[in-house]
Short mmCIF file of C-alpha atoms in Angstrom, two decimals:
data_model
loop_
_atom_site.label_atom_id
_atom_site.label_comp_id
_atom_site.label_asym_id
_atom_site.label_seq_id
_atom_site.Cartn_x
_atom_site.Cartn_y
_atom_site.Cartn_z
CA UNK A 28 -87.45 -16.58 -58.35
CA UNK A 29 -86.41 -16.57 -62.09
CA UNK A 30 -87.37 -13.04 -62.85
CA UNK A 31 -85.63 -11.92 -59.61
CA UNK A 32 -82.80 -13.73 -60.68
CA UNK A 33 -82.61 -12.04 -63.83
CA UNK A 34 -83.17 -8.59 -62.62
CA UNK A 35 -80.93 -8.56 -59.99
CA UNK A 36 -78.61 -7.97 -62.85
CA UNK A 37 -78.93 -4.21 -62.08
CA UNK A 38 -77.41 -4.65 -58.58
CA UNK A 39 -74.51 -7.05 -60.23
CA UNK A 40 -74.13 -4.09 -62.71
CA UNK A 41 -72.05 -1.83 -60.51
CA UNK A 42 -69.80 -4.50 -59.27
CA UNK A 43 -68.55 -5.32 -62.76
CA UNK A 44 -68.04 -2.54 -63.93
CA UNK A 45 -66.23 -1.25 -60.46
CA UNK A 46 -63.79 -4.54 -61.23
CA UNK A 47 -63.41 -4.85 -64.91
CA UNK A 48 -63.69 -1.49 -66.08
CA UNK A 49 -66.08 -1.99 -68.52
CA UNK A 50 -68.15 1.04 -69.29
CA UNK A 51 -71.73 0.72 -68.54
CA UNK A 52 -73.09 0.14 -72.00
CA UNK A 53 -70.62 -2.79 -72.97
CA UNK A 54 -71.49 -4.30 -69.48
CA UNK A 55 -75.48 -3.92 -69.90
CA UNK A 56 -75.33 -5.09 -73.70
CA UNK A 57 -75.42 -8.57 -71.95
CA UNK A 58 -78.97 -8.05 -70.65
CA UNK A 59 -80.01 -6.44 -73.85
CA UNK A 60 -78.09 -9.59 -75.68
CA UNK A 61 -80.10 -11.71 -72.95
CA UNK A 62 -83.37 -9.92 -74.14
CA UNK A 63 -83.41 -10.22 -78.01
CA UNK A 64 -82.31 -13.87 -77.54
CA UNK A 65 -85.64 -14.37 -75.43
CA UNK A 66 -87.72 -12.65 -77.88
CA UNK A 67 -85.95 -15.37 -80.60
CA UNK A 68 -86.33 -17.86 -78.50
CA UNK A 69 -90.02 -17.31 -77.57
CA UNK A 70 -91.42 -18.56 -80.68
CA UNK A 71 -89.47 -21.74 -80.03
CA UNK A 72 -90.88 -22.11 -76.54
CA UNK A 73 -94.42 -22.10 -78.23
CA UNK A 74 -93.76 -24.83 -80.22
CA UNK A 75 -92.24 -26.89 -77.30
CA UNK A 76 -95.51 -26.40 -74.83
CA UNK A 77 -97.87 -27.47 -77.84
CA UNK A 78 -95.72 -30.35 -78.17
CA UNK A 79 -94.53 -31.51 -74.95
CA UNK A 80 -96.69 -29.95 -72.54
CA UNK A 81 -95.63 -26.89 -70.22
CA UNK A 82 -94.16 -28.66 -67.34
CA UNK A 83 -90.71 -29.72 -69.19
CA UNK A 84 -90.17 -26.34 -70.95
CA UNK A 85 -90.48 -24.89 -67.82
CA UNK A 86 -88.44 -27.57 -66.10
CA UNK A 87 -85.75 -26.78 -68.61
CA UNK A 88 -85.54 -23.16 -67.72
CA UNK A 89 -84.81 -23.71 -64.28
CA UNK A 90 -82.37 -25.98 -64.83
CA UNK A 91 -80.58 -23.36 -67.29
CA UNK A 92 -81.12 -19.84 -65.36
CA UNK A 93 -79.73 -21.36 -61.98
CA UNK A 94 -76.62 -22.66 -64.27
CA UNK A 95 -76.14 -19.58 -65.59
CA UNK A 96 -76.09 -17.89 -61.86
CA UNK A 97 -73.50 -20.27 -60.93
CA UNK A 98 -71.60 -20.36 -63.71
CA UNK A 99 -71.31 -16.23 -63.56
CA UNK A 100 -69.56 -16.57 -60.86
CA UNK A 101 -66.62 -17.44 -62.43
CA UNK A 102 -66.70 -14.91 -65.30
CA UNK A 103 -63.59 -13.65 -65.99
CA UNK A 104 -64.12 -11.48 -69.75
CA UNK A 105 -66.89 -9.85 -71.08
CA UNK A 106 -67.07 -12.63 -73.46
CA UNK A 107 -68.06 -15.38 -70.77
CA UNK A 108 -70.85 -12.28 -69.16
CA UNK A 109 -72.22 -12.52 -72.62
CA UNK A 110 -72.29 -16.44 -72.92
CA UNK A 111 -73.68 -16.98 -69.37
CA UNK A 112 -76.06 -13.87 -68.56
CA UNK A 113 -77.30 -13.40 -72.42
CA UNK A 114 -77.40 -16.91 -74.21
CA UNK A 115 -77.84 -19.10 -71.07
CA UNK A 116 -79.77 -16.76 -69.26
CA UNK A 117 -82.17 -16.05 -71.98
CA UNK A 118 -82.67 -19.51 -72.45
CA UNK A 119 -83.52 -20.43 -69.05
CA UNK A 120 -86.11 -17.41 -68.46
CA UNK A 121 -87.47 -18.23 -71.65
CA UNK A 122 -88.68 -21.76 -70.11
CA UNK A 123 -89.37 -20.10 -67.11
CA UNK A 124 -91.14 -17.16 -68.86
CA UNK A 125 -94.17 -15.80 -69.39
CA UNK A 126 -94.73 -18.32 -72.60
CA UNK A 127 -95.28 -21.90 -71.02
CA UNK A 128 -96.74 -19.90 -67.71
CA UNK A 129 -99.26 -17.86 -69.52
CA UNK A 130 -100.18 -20.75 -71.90
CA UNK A 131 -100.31 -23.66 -68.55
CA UNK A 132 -102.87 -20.71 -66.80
CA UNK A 133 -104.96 -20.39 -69.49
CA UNK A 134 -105.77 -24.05 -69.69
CA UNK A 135 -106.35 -23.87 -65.98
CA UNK A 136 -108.30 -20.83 -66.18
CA UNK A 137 -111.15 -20.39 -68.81
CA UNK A 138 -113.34 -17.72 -66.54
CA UNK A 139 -111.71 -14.52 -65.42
CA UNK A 140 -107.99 -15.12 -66.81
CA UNK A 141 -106.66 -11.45 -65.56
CA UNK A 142 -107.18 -11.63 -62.48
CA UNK A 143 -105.81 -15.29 -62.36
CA UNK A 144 -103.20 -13.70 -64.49
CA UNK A 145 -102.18 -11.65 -62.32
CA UNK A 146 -102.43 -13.64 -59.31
CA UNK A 147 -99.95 -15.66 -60.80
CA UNK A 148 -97.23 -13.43 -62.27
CA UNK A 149 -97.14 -11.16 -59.04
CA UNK A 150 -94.73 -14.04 -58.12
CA UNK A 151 -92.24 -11.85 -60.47
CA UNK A 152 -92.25 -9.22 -58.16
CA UNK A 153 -91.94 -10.81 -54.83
CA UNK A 154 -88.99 -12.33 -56.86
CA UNK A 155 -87.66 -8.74 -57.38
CA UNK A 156 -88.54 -7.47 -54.00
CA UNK A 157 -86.86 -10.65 -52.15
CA UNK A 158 -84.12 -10.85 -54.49
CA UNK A 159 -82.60 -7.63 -55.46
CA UNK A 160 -82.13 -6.66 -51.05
CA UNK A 161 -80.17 -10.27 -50.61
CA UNK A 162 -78.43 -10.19 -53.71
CA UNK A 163 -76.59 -6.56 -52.64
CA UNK A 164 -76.50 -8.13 -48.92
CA UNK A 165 -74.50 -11.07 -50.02
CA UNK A 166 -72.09 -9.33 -52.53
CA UNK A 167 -71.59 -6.65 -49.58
CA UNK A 168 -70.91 -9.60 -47.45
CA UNK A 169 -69.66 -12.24 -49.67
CA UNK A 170 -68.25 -10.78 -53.06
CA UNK A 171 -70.72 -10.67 -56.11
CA UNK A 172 -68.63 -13.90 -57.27
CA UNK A 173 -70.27 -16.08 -54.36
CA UNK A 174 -73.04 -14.37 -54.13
CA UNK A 175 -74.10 -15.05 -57.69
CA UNK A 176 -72.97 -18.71 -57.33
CA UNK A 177 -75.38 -18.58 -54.22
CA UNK A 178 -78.60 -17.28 -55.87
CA UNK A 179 -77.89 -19.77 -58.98
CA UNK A 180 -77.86 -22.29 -56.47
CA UNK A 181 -80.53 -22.09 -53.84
CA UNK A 182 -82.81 -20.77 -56.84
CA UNK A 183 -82.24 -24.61 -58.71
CA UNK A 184 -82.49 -26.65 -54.91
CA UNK A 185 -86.12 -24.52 -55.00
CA UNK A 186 -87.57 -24.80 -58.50
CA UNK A 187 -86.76 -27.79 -59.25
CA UNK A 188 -89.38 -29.64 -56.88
CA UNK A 189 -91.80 -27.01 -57.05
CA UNK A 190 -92.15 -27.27 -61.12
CA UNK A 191 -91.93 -30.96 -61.09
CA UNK A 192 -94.51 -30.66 -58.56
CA UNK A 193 -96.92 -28.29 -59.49
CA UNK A 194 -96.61 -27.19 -63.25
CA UNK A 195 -98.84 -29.46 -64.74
CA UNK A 196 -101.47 -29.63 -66.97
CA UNK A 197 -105.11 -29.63 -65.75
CA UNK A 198 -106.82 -33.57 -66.52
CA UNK A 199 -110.14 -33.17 -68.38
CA UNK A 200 -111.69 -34.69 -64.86
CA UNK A 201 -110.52 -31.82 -62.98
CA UNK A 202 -113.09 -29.44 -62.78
CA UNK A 203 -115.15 -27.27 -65.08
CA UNK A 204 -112.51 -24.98 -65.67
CA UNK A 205 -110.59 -27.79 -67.05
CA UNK A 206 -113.42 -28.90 -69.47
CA UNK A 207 -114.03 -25.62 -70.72
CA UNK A 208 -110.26 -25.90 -72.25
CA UNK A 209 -111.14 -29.01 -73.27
CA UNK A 210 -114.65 -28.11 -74.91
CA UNK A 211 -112.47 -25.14 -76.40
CA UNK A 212 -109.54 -27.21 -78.31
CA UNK A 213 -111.80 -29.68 -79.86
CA UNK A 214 -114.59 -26.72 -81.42
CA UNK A 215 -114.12 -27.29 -85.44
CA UNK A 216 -111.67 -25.64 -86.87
CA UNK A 217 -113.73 -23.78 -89.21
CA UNK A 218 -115.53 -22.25 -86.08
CA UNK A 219 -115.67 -18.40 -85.86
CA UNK A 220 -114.80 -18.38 -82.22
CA UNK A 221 -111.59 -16.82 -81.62
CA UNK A 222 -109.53 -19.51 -79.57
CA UNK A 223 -109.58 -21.73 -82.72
CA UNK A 224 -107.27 -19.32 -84.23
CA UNK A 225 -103.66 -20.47 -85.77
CA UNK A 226 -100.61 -18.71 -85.57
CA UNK A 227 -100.94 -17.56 -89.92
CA UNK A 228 -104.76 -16.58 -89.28
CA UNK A 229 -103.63 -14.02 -85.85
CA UNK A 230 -100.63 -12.65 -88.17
CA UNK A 231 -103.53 -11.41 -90.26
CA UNK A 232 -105.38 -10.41 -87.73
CA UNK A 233 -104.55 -6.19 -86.65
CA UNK A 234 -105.11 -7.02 -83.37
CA UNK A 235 -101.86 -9.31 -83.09
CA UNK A 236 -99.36 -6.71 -84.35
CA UNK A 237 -100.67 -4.03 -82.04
CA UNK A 238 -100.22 -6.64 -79.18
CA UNK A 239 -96.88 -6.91 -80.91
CA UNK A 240 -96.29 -2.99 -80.56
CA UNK A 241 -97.28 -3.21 -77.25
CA UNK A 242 -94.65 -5.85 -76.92
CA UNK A 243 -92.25 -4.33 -78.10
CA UNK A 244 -93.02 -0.58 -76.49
CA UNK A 245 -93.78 -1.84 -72.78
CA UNK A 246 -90.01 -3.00 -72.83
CA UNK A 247 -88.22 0.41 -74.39
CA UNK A 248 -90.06 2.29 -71.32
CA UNK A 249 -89.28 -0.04 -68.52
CA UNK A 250 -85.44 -1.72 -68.79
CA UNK A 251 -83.64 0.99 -69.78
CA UNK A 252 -84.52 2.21 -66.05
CA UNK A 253 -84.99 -1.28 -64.38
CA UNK A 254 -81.17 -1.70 -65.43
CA UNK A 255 -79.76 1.11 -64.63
CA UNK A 256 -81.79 2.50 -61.41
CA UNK A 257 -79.65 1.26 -58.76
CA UNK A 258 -76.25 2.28 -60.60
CA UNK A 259 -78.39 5.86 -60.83
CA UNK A 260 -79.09 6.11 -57.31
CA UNK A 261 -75.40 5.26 -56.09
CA UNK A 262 -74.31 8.03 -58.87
CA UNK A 263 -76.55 10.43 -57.07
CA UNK A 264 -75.30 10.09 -53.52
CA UNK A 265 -77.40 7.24 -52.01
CA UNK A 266 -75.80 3.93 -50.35
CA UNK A 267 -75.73 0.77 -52.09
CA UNK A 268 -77.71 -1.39 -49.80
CA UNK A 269 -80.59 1.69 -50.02
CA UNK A 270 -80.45 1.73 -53.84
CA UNK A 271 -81.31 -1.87 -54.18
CA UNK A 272 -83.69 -1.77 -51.26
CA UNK A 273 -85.85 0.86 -53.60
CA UNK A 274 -85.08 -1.64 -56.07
CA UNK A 275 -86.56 -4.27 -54.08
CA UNK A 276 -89.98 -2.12 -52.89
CA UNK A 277 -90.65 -1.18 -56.63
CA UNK A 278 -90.92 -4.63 -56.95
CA UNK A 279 -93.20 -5.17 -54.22
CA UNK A 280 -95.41 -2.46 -55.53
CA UNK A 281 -95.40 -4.57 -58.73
CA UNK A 282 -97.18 -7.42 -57.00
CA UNK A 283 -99.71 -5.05 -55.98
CA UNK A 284 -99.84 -3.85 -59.57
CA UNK A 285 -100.19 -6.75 -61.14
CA UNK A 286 -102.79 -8.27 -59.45
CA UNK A 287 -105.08 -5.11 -59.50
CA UNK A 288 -104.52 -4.39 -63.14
CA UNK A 289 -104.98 -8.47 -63.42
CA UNK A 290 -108.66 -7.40 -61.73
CA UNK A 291 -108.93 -4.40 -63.57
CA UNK A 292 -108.71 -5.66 -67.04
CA UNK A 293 -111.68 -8.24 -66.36
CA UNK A 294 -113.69 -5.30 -65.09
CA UNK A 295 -112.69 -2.32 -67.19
CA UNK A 296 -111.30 -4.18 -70.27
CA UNK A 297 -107.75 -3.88 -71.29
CA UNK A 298 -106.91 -1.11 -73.10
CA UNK A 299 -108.35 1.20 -69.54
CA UNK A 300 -106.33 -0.93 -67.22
CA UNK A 301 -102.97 -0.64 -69.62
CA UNK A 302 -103.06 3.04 -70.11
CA UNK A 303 -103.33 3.74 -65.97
CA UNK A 304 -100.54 1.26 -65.36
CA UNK A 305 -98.05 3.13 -68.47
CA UNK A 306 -99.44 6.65 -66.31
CA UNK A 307 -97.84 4.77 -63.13
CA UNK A 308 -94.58 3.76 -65.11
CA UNK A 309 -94.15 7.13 -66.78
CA UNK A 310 -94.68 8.53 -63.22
CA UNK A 311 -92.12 6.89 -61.52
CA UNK A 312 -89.51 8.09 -64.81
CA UNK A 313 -90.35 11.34 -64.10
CA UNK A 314 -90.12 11.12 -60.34
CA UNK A 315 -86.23 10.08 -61.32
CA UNK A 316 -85.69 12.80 -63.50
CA UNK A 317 -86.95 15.22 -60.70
CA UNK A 318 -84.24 13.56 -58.45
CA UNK A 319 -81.31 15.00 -60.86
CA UNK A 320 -82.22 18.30 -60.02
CA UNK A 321 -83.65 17.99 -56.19
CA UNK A 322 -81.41 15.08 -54.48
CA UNK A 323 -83.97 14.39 -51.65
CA UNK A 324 -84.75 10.53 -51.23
CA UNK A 325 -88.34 11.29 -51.46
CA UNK A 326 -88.28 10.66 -55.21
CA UNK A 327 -87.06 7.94 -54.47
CA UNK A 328 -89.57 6.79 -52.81
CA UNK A 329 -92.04 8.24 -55.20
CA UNK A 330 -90.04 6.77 -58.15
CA UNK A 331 -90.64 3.01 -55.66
CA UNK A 332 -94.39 3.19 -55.52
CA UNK A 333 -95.48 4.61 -59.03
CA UNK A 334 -92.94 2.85 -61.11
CA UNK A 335 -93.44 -0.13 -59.16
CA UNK A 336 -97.10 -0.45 -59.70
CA UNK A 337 -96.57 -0.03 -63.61
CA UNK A 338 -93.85 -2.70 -63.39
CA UNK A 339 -94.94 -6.06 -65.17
CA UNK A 340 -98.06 -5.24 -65.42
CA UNK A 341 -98.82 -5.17 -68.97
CA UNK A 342 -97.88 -8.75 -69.13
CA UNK A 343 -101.13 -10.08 -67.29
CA UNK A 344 -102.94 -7.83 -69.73
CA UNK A 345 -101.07 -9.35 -72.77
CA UNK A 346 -101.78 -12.31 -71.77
CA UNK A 347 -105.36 -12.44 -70.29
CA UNK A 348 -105.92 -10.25 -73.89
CA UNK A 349 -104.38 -12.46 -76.46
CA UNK A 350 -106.10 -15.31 -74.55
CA UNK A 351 -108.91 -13.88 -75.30
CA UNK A 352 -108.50 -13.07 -79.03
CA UNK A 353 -106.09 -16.44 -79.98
CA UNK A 354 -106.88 -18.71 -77.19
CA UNK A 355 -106.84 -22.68 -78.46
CA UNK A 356 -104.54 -25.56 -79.75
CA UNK A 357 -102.04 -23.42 -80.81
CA UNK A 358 -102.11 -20.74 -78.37
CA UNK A 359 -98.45 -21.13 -77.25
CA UNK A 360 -96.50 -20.67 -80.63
CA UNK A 361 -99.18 -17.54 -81.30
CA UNK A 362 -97.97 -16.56 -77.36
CA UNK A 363 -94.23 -17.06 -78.67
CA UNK A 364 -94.37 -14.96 -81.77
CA UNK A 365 -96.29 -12.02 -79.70
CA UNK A 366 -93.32 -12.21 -77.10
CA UNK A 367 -90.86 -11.48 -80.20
CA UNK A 368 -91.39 -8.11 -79.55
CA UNK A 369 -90.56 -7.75 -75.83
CA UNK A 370 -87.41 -9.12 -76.46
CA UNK A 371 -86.60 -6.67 -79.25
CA UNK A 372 -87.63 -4.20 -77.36
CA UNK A 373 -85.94 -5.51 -74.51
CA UNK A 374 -82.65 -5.70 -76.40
CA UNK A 375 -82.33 -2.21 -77.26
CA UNK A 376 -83.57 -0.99 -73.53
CA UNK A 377 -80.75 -1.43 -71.36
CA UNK A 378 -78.33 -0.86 -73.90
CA UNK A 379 -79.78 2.16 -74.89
CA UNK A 380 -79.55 3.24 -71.34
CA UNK A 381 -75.74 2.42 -70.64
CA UNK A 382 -74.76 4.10 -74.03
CA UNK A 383 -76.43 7.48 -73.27
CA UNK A 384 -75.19 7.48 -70.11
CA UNK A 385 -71.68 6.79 -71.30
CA UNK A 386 -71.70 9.69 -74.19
CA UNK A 387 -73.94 12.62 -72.60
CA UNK A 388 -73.06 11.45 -68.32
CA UNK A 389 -76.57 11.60 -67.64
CA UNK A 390 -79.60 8.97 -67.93
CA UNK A 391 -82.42 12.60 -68.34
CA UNK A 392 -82.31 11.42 -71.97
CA UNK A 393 -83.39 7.66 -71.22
CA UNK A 394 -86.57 9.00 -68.49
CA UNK A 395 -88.03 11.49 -71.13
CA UNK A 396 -87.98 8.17 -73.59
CA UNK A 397 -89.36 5.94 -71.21
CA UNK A 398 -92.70 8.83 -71.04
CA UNK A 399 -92.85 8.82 -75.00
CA UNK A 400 -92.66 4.79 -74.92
CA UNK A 401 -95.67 4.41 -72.72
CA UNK A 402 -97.82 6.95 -74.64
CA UNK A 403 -97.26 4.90 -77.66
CA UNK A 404 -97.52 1.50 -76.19
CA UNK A 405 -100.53 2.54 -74.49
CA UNK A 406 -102.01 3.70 -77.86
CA UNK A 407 -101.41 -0.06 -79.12
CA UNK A 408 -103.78 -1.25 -76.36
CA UNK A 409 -106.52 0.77 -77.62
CA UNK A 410 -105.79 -0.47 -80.86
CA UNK A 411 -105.89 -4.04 -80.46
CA UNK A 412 -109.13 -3.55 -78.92
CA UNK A 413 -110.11 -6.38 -76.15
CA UNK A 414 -113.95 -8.51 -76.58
CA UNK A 415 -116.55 -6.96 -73.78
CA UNK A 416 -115.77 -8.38 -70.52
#
């Protein structure tokens, strides 16, 4: 629910800027303002699992990106977008985010964490595909004033009980997964094994800053379309309600993608499974930019399945990888400072998209990126390197 929330910002896009007149780059700065401020905020979340456990952080995001739904409702500048969708926003899917999630699932799971992984954050895109279909429904219906009010709302009446619920920490008693987490934060601290790293020895370590690169390249090739691929489709002819409907199956196709590359990353290693899933996402860019020249909805659909697949699913690779390498104690303020560069990244992506679209009246610039982005970020999988599986 949170990160179809968030990116049902790309259906909201075209209603703003159809009322305020804002052009597309000042209105999408708010995501890429809502991005950086996650990456900031990341390390911060780290530090607030290690110390109060996972379930309040991620308590505390709910409670946030609902507010910020409801209170964008009544947005009246580009000021108050800024406030609610980048600072609040942020905030909330950082405590939602893949930070306390990735560190509660890897105390939970010490056997097979990609797949679990995976499992897990293919919630994000059944959150995408539910979200992005209702979201144009109700501002076709509604207005995108009550329908944002709407989604803030009925997201906080669900998450609420279902964190408070669920989202806690596995008891030593629980099961041998649970002591195996256990067995793993209390080795010595001057043991060799890599889960007893701290956050100053995995900045020395290469393999953190080509996680970092990865971080920070997954982003650059996937928002600056995410954003802007329903205003894209309704610039080349299609109808609203069908733009966010491919919207909503390339996030369907992302649950299926995550989970396999999840599976695929315990069986093939990392660095295989990241490199076919950047192939999917550069795919799906280039299915787009075939669309600008051949207006048939078959690239759409193309565009749907292969980008789809690719979507989100480097971060169950991230994750099940720098489990791997810095897995321990202080796993989730190592987590947090990895994430720094997926919200830089993140920051410049949508922006990036809105402003070349606004200067050159065409978004052919922004797919050819998105290809060079996942050569390179795949090439920082490689490097970082993954132990046997």
């Amino acid at each position: 629910m949170g990160n179809g929330l968030y990116f049902s910002f790309s259906v909201f896009l075209v209603p703003l800027v159809d009322e305020f007149r804002w052009s597309r780059g000042l209105t999408a700065g708010a995501q890429s303002m809502s991005t950086i401020l996650q990456g900031l905020l990341a390390p911060v979340a780290g530090v607030l699992v290690d110390r109060f456990g996972p379930r309040r952080v991620i308590l505390a995001g709910a409670v946030l990106l609902s507010g910020a739904s409801i209170l964008g409702s009544t947005i009246r500048s580009a000021g108050e977008l800024y406030l609610y969708t980048g600072l609040l926003g942020a905030a909330g899917l950082v405590g939602l985010g893949p930070v306390p999630m990735g560190v509660l699932i890897s105390r939970w799971f010490s056997e097979r964490r990609g797949r679990a992984v995976g499992i897990a954050f293919s919630g994000m895109g059944f959150g995408v595909f539910v979200m992005g279909p209702l979201a144009q429904w109700l501002i076709a219906s509604t207005g995108w004033r009550v329908a944002s009010a709407t989604l803030g709302v009925g997201s906080l009446c669900v998450l609420v009980p279902v964190v408070w619920i669920a989202a806690r920490d596995p008891q030593p008693d629980r099961g041998e997964g649970a002591a195996a987490g256990a067995r793993a934060s209390a080795s010595p601290e001057g043991s060799s094994d890599p889960p007893e790293r701290t956050l100053g020895r995995a900045l020395a370590a290469p393999a953190f800053w080509a996680l970092w690169l990865a971080n920070l390249c997954t982003p650059l090739a996937v928002f600056p379309i995410a954003t802007h691929q329903v205003a894209f489709a309704i610039d080349r002819g299609f109808a609203p309600m069908l733009a966010a409907s491919v919207f909503g199956m390339a996030g369907l196709m992302s649950i299926v993608g995550r989970v396999s590359f999840g599976l695929a990353a315990d069986r093939f290693g990392g660095p295989l499974a990241a490199t076919v899933s950047y192939g999917c996402t550069a795919g799906g860019a280039l299915a787009l930019l075939a669309l600008e020249t051949d207006p048939r909805a078959g690239w759409l659909v193309v565009y749907a399945l292969l980008f789809g697949l690719g979507f989100g699913a480097r971060g169950p690779i991230i994750t099940a990888m720098a489990s791997d390498l810095f897995g321990g104690r202080r796993f989730g303020v190592i987590y947090g400072a990895l994430s720094v560069g997926n919200g830089v990244g993140g920051a410049i992506g949508p922006w990036f998209g809105g402003v070349v679209h606004d200067v050159m009246g065409s978004y052919r610039v922004v797919f050819l990126t998105s290809v060079v982005f996942c050569a390179l970020g795949s090439a920082c999988f490689w490097l970082a390197g993954r132990r046997a599986p």
